[in-house]
Coordinates of C-alpha atoms in Angstrom, one line a residue:
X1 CA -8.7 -9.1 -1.0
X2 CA -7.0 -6.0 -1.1
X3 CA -7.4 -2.4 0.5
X4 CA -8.8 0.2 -1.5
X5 CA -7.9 4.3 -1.4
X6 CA -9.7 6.7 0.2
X7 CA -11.6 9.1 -2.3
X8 CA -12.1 12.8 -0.9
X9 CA -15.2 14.2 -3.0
X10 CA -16.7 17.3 -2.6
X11 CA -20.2 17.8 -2.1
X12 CA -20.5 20.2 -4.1
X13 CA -18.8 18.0 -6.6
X14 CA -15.2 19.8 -6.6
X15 CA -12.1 17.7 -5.7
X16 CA -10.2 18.8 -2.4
X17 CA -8.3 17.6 0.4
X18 CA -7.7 18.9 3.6
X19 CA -4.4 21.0 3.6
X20 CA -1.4 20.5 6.5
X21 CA -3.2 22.8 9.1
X22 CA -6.6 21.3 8.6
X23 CA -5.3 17.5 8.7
X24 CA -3.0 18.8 12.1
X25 CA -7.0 20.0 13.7
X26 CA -8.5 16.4 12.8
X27 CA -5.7 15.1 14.5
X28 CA -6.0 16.6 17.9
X29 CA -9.6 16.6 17.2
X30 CA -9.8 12.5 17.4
X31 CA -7.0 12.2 19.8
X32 CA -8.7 14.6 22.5
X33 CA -11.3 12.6 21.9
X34 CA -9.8 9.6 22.3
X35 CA -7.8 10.6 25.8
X36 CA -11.2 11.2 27.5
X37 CA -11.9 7.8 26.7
X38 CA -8.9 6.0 27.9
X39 CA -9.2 8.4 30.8
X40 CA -12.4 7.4 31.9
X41 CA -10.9 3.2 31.8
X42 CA -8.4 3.5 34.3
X43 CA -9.3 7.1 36.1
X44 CA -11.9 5.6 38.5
X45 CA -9.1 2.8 39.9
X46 CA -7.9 5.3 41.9
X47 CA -11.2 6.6 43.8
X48 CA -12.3 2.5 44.6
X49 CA -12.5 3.3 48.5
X50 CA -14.3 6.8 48.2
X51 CA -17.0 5.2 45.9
X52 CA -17.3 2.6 48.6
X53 CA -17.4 5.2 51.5
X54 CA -20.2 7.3 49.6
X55 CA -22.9 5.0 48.4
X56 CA -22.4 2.3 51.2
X57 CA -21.4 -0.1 48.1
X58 CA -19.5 -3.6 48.4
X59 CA -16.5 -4.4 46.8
X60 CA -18.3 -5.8 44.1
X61 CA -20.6 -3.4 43.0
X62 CA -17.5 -0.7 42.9
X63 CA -15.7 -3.2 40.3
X64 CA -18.9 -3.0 38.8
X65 CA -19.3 0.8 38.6
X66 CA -15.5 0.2 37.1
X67 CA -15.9 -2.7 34.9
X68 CA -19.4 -1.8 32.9
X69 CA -18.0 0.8 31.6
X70 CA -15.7 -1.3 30.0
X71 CA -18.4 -3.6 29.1
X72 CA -20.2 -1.9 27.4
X73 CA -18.0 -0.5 25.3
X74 CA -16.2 -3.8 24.3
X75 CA -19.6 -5.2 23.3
X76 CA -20.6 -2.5 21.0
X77 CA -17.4 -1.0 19.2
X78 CA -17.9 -3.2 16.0
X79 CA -21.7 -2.5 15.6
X80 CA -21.5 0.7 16.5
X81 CA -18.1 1.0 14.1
X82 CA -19.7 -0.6 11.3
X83 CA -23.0 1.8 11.9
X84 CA -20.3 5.1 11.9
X85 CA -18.8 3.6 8.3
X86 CA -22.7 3.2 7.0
X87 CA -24.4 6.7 8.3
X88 CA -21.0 8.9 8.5
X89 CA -18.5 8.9 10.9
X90 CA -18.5 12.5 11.5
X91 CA -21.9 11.9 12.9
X92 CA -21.4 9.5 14.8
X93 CA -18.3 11.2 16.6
X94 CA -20.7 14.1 17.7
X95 CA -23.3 12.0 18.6
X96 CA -21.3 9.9 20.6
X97 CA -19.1 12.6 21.9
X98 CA -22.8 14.3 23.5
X99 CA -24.0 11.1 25.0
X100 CA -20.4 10.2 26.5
X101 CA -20.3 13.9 27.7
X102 CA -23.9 13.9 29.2
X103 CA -23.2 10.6 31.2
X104 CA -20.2 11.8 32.3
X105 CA -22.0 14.6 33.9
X106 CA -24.6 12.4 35.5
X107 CA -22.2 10.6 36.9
X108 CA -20.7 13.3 38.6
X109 CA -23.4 14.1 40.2
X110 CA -25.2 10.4 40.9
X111 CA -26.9 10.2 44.5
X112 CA -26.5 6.6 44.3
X113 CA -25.7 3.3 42.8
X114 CA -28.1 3.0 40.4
X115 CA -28.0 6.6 38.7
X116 CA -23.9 5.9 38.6
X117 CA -24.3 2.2 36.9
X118 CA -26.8 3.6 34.5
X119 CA -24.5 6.7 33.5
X120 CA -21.1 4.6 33.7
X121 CA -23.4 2.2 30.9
X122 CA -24.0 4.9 29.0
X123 CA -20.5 6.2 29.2
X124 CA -19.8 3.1 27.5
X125 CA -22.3 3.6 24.6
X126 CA -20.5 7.0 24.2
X127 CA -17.1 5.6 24.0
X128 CA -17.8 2.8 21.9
X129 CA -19.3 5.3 19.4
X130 CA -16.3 7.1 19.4
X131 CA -13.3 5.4 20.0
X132 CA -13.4 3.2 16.2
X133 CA -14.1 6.4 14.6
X134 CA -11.5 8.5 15.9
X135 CA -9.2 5.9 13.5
X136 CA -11.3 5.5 11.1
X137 CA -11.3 9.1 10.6
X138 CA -7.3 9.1 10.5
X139 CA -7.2 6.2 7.8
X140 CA -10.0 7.3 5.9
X141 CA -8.6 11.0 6.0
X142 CA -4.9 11.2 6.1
X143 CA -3.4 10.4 2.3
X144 CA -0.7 7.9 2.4
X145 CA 2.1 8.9 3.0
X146 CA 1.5 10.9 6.6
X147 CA -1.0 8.1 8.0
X148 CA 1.4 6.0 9.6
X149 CA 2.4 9.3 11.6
X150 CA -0.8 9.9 12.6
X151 CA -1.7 6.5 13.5
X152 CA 1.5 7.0 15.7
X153 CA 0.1 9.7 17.3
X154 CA -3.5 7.8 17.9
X155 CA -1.6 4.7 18.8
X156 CA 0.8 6.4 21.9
X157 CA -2.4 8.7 23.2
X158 CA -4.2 5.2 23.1
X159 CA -1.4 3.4 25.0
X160 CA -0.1 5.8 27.3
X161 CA -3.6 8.2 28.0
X162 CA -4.8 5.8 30.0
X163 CA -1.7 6.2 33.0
X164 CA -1.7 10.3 32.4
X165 CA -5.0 10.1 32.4
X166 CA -5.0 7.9 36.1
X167 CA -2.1 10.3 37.3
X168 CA -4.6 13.2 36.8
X169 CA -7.6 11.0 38.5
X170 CA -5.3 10.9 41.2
X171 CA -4.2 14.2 41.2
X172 CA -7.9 15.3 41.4
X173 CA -8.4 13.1 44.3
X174 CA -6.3 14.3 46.3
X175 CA -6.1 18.1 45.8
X176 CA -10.1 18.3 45.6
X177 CA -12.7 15.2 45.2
X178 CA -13.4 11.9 43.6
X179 CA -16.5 13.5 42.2
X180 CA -14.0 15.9 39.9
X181 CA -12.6 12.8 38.3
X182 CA -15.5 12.8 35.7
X183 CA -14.5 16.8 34.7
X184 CA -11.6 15.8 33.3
X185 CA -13.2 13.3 30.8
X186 CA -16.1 15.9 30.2
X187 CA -13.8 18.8 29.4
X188 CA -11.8 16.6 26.7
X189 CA -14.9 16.1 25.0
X190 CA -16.2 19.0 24.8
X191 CA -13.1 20.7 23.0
X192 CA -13.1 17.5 21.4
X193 CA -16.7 18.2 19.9
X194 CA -15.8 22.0 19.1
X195 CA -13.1 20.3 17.1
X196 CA -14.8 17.7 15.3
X197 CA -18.1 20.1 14.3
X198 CA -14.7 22.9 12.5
X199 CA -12.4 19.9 11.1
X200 CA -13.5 17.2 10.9
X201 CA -14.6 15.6 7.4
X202 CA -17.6 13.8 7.0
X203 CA -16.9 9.7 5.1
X204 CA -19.6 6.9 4.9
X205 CA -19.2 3.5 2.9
X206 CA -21.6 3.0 0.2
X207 CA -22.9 -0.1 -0.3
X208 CA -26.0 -2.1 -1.7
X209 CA -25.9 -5.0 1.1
X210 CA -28.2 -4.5 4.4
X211 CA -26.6 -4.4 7.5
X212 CA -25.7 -7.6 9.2
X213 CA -27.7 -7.2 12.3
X214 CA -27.3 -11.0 12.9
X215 CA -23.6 -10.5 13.2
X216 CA -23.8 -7.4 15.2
X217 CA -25.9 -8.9 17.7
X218 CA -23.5 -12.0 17.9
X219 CA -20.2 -10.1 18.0
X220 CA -21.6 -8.1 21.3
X221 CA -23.0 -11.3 22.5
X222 CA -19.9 -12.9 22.1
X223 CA -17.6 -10.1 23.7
X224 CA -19.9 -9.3 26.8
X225 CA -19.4 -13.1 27.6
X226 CA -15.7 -13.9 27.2
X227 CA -14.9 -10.5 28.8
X228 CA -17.4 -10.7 31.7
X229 CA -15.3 -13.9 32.7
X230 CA -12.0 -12.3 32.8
X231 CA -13.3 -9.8 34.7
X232 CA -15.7 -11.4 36.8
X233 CA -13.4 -14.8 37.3
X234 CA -11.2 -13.8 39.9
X235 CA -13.7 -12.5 41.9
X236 CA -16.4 -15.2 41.6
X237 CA -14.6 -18.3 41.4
X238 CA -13.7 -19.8 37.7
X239 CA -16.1 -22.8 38.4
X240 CA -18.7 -20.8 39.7
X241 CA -21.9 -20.9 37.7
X242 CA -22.2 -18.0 36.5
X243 CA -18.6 -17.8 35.0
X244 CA -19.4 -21.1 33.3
X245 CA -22.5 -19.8 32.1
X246 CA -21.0 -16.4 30.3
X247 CA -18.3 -18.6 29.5
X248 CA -20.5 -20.9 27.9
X249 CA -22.5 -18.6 26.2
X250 CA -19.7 -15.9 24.8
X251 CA -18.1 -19.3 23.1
X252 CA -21.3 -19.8 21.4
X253 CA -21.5 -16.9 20.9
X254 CA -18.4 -16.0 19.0
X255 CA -18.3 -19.5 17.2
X256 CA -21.8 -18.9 15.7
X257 CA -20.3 -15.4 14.8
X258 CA -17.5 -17.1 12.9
X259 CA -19.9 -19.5 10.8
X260 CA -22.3 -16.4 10.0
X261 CA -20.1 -14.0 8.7
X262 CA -18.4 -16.7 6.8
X263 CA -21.9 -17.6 5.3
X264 CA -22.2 -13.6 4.6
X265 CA -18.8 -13.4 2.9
X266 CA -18.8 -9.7 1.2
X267 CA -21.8 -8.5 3.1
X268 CA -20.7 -9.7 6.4
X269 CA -19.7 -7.1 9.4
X270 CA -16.0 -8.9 9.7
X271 CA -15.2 -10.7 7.2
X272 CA -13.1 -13.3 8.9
X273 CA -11.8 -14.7 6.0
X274 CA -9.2 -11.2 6.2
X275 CA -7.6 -13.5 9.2
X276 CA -5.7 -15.7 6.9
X277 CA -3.6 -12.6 5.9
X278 CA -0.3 -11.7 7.7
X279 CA -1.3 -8.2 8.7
X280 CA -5.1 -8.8 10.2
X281 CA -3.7 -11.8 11.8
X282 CA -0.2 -10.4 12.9
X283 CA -1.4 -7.2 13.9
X284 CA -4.2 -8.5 15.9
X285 CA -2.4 -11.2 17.9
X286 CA 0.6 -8.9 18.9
X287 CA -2.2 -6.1 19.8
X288 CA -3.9 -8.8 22.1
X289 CA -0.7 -10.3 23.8
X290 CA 0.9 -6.1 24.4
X291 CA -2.6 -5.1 25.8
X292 CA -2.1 -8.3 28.1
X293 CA 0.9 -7.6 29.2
X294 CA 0.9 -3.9 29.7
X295 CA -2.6 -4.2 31.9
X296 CA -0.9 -7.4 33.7
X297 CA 2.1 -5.1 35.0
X298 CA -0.3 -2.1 36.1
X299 CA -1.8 -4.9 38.4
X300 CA 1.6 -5.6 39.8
X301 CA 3.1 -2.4 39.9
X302 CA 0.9 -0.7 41.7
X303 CA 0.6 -3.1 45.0
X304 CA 4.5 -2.9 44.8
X305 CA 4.7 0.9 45.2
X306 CA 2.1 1.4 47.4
X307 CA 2.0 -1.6 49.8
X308 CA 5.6 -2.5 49.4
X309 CA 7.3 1.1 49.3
X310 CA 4.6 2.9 51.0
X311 CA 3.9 5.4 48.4
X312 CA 0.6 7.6 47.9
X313 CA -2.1 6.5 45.3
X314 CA -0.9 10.0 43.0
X315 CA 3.2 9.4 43.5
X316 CA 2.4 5.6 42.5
X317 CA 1.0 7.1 39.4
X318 CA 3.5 9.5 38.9
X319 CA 6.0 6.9 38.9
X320 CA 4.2 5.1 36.2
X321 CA 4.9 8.2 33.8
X322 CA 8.7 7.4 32.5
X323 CA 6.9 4.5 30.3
X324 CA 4.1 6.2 29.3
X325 CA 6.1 8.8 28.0
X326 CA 8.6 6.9 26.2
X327 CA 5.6 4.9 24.8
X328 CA 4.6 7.6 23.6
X329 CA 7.5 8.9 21.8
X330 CA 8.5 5.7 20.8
X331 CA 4.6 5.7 18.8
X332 CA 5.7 8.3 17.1
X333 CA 8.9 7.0 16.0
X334 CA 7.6 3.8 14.9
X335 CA 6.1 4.6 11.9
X336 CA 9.8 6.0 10.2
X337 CA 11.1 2.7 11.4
X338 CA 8.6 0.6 9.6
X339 CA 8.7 2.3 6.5
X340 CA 12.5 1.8 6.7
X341 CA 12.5 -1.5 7.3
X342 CA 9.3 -2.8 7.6
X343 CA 6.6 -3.6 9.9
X344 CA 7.7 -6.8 11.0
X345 CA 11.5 -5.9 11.6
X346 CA 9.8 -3.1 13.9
X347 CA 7.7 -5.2 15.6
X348 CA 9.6 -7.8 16.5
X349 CA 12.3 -5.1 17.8
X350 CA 9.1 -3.6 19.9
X351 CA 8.2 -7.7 21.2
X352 CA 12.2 -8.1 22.0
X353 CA 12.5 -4.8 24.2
X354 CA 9.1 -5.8 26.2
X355 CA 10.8 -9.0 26.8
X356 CA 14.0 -7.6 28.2
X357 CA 12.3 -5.1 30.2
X358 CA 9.9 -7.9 32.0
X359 CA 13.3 -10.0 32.7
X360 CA 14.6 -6.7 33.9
X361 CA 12.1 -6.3 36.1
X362 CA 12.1 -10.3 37.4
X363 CA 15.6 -10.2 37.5
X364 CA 16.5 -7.2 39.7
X365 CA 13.3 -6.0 41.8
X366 CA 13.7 -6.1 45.5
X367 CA 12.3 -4.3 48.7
X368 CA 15.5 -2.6 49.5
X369 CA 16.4 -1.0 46.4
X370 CA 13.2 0.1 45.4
X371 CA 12.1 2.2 42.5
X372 CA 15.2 2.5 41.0
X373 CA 15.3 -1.3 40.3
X374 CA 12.4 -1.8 38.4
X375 CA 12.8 1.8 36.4
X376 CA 15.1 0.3 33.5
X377 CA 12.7 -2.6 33.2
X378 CA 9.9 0.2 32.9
X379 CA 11.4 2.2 30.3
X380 CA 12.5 -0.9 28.1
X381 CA 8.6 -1.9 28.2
X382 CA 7.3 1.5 26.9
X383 CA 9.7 1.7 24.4
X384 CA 8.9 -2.0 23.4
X385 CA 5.2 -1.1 23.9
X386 CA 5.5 1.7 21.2
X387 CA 7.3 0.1 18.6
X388 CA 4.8 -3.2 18.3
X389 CA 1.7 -1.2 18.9
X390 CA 1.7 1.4 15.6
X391 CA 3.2 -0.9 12.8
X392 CA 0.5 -3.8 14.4
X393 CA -2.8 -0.8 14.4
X394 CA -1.2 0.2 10.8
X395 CA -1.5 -3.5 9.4
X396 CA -4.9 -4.1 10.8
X397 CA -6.5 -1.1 8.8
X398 CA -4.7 -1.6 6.4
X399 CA -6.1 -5.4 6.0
X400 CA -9.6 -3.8 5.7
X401 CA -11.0 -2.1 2.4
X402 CA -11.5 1.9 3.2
X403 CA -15.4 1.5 3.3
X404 CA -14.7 -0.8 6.5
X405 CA -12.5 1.4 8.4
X406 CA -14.9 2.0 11.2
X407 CA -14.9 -1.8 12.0
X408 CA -11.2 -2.3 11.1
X409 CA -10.7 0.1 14.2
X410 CA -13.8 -1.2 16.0
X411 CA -11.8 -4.9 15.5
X412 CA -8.3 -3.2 16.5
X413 CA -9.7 -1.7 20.1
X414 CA -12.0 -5.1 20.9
X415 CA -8.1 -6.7 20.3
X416 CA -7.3 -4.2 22.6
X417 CA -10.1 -4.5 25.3
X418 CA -9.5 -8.3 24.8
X419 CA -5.5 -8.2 25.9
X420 CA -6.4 -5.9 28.8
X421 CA -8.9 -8.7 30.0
X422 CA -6.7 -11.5 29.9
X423 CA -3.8 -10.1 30.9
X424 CA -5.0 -8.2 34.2
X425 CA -6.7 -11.7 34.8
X426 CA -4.0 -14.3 33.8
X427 CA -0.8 -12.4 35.3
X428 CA -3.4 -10.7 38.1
X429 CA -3.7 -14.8 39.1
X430 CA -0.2 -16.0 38.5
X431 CA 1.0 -12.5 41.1
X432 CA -1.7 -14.1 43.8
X433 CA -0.7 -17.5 43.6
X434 CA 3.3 -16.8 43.6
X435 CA 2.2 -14.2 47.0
X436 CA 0.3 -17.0 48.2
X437 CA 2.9 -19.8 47.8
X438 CA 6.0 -18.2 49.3
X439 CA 4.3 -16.1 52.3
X440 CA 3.3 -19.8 53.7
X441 CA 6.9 -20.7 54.7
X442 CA 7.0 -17.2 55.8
X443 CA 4.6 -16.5 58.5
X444 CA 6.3 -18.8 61.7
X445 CA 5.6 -17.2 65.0
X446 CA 2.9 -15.3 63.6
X447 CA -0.7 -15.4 65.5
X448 CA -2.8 -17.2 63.4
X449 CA -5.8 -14.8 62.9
X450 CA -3.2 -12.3 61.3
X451 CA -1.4 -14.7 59.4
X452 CA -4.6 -15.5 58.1
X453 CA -5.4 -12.3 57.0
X454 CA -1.9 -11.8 55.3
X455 CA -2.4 -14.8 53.0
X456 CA -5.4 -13.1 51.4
X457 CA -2.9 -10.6 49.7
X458 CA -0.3 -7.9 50.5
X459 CA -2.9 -5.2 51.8
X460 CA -4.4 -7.1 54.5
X461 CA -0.5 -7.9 55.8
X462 CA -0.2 -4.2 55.5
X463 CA -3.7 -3.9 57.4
X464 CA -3.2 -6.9 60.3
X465 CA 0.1 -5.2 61.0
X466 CA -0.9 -2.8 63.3
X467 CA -2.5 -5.1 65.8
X468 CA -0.2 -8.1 65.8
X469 CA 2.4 -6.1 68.0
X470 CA 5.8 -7.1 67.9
X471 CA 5.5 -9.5 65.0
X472 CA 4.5 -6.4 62.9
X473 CA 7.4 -5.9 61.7
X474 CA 8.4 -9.6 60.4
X475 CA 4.6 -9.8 59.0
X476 CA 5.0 -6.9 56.9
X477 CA 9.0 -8.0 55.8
X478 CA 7.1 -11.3 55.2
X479 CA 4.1 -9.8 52.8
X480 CA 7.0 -7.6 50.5
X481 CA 9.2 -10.6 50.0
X482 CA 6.5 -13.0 49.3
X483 CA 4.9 -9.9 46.8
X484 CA 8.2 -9.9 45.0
X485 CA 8.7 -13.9 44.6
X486 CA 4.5 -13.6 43.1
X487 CA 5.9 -10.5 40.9
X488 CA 9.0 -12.5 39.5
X489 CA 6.7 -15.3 39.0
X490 CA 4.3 -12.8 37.0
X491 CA 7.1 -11.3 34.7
X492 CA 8.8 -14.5 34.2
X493 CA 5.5 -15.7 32.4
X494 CA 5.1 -12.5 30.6
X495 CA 8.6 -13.4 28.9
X496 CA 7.6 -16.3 28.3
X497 CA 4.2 -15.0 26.5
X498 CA 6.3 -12.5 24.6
X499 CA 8.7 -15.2 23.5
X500 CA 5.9 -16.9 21.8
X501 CA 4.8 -13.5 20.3
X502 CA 8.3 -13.0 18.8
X503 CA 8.3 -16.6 17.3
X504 CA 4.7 -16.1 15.6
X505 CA 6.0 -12.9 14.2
X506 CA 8.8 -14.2 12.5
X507 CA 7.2 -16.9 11.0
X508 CA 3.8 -15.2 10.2
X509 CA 4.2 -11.2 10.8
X510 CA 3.3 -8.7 8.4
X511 CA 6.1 -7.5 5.7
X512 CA 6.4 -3.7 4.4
X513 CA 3.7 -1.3 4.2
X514 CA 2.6 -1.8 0.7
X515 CA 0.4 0.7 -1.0
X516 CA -3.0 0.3 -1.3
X517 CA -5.0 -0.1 -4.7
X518 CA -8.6 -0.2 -5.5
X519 CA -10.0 -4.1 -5.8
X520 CA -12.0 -3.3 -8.6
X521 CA -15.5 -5.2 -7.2
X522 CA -17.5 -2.0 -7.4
X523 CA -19.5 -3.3 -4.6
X524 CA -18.3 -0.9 -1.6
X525 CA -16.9 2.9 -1.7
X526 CA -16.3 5.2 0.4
X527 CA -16.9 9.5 -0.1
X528 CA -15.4 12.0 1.7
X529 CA -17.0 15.1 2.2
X530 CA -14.6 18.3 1.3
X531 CA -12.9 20.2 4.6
X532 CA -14.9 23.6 4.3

């Protein structure tokens, strides 16, 4: 089944396409739109404690006021993308640019719990209207020859907007208040919504099938299950019975997904059958394993800097900001490599570098020499990062036929959402139990009630301290050491992931970019409205 071309019609019925300065607008039209997004994943890590402090709320229902956002918007990006392909996706952007900009305003000013969940929610019904479309809009816009660039461009905002947008969380912490952190977000989309309604072009599948509601509702049953276990595992025990209940029912779930959609066949939402070609399956597996890894070191990393070297919430950040700009850059580069020599050649040098910079990190971190051990290992990553993550976005839309590029995108950010699950989860687990198994043979002559408290994690060493008097000194040398063994544990098993990734890839990654040709079946096209 092959891809088929774009078609820009005119409403009016004359032939046009948007000229260099009009396709440069849609660009930073969909990528300010998609920074507020990512911003508003990762911006509210950084105010945990003041939420806490200001609604009286638990530990738990803080994660929660963090994680439904994140929810939400997993569950519904492929209805929601497949809706934006059917109706128009220029619609779609504006309508879920105003909701995600009105709940980010509520949530800036919630008096409590409830009103914040509710917004957060609705954030996440926002964002998962706009996040596929923003690449859909790229892929259904840009003609052939500059839509790997911009994909480039989506790709590195997508990858490294989520740390600048924590560094400026952070920033707005501490220079004003944790309320300000939804501005930010709010801002970006409304210039991102003054954009869309003067650039933007309007392009909508046609098609005589109904929508497949069945598989819509599956999908986002399927997703809220397997992703409320990853994030709700850790916290509630693996075995506990709600975990085995979501678990349960998101396998269900997503298996009963599987056998619809191959009983819809041409009229299904996904049709899975596209997963037996290199580039849907190639793209989506290194997409899901890169997420994984990237969200797994953000878990480690920032413990290190601030419990091991003592450094503030915003200069943890900050450091974070040599890979997210060489992700970045290396995004943009990507694309010229792969049409060079090819998407796998590129992604398997982007899979290679993330390896090497993980072993760098294993290899040479250590509570004396700081941040400058860990920095080439950080800038090897990003520029690993940004080499696997265009040429593997690039072959997933390019997998799907232009009529189903809002759920080709929808499919490339669940992949994403997915990674960033399992990852935080798996390497969040193996850092605990590393901590855990070395700080044991470490704790001698330490009073038992503090000891105690160290073995629940680095912070509470860092927090006993204080009051254990002259052992606080060899309980917090303890707690860094034993973080350090957990971290090399960690990265050793993210090589180890990416040396599996590498493998797959050379057997079964996508080739060159190969231009795209109409399939002939009549059955599904799409029309793009003229740039006015």
């Amino acid at each position: 089944m092959s891809t088929k071309q774009p078609v820009a019609v005119a409403q009016a019925g004359d032939v046009s396409a948007p000229d260099a300065r009009r396709l440069r607008g849609i660009l930073i039209a969909v990528s300010v739109a998609l920074m507020a997004v990512v911003a508003s994943v990762s911006g509210l890590n950084v105010a945990q404690t003041h939420l806490a402090v200001e609604f009286g709320a638990s530990q738990s229902t803080v994660l929660w006021i963090i994680n439904i956002y994140t929810l939400t918007l997993a569950a519904l990006l492929l209805p929601l993308g497949a809706i934006g392909d059917r109706l128009g996706r220029k619609p779609m952007l504006i309508a879920g640019l105003a909701v995600f900009g009105l709940a980010g305003a509520v949530a800036g000013l919630a008096p409590n719990t409830e009103v914040m969940l509710a917004a957060r929610a609705a954030g996440g019904v926002g964002a998962a209207m706009i996040m596929p479309i923003t690449l859909a809009v790229i892929t259904s816009t840009f003609p052939e020859e500059q839509r790997g660039r911009a994909i480039g461009v989506w790709t590195g905002v997508a990858g490294g907007g989520g740390i600048l947008g924590m560094f400026l969380s952070a920033l707005l912490v501490d220079v004003a208040d944790w309320r300000w952190l939804f501005v930010l977000p709010v801002v970006l989309a409304a210039v991102a919504l003054a954009m869309t309604l003067k650039t933007v072009p309007d392009s909508r599948e046609r098609t005589t099938h109904s929508f497949d509601t069945v598989g819509a509702l599956a999908s986002a049953v399927g997703v809220v299950g397997l992703i409320f276990v990853l994030q709700e595992g850790p916290e509630r025990g693996w075995t506990a019975p709600t975990t085995l209940i979501a678990l349960s029912g998101g396998l269900a779930a997503t298996v009963g997904f599987v056998a619809w959609e191959l009983h819809r066949r041409d009229a299904s939402l996904l049709d899975v059958r596209l997963f037996r070609e290199r580039g849907l399956a190639g793209g989506s597996v290194t997409l899901l394993v890169v997420f994984g890894v990237q969200a797994g070191i953000a878990v480690v990393l920032f413990p290190f800097f601030q419990a091991v070297l003592g450094w503030s919430g915003l200069l943890a950040t900050l450091a974070l900001m040599p890979m997210a700009v060489v992700m970045m850059a290396a995004s943009a580069l990507a694309p010229r490599m792969a049409a060079g020599v090819g998407f796998r050649p590129t992604m398997l040098a982007g899979i290679a570098l993330g390896a090497a910079g993980l072993a760098l990190m294993a290899l040479f971190v250590s509570v004396d020499g700081g941040y400058v051990t860990i920095l080439p290992g950080m800038i090897a990553m990003g520029l690993g990062m940004g080499l696997s993550m265009t040429p593997s976005t690039e072959a997933i839309t390019g997998s799907l036929p232009s009529g189903k590029q809002g759920v080709a995108s929808a499919l490339n950010d669940v992949t994403r959402e997915f990674g960033t699950a399992l990852g935080v989860a798996l390497l969040g687990a193996l850092l605990s139990a590393g901590y855990r198994g070395s700080i044991d043979g470490r704790l001698d002559g330490i009073p038992e009630t503090d000891a105690d408290t160290a073995r629940e994690g680095i912070a509470g060493a860092v927090e006993a301290a204080p009051g254990s008097g002259a052992h606080a000194q060899d309980l917090i040398h303890a707690a860094q050491q034993a973080f350090v063994d957990g971290w090399q544990q960690s990265m050793w098993a993210g090589v180890a992931v990416m040396g599996a990734l590498f493998v797959w890839i050379t057997w079964r990654g996508p080739g060159r970019p190969a231009p795209t040709a109409d399939d002939g079946t009549g059955d599904t096209t799409t029309e793009t409205a003229a740039v006015r």
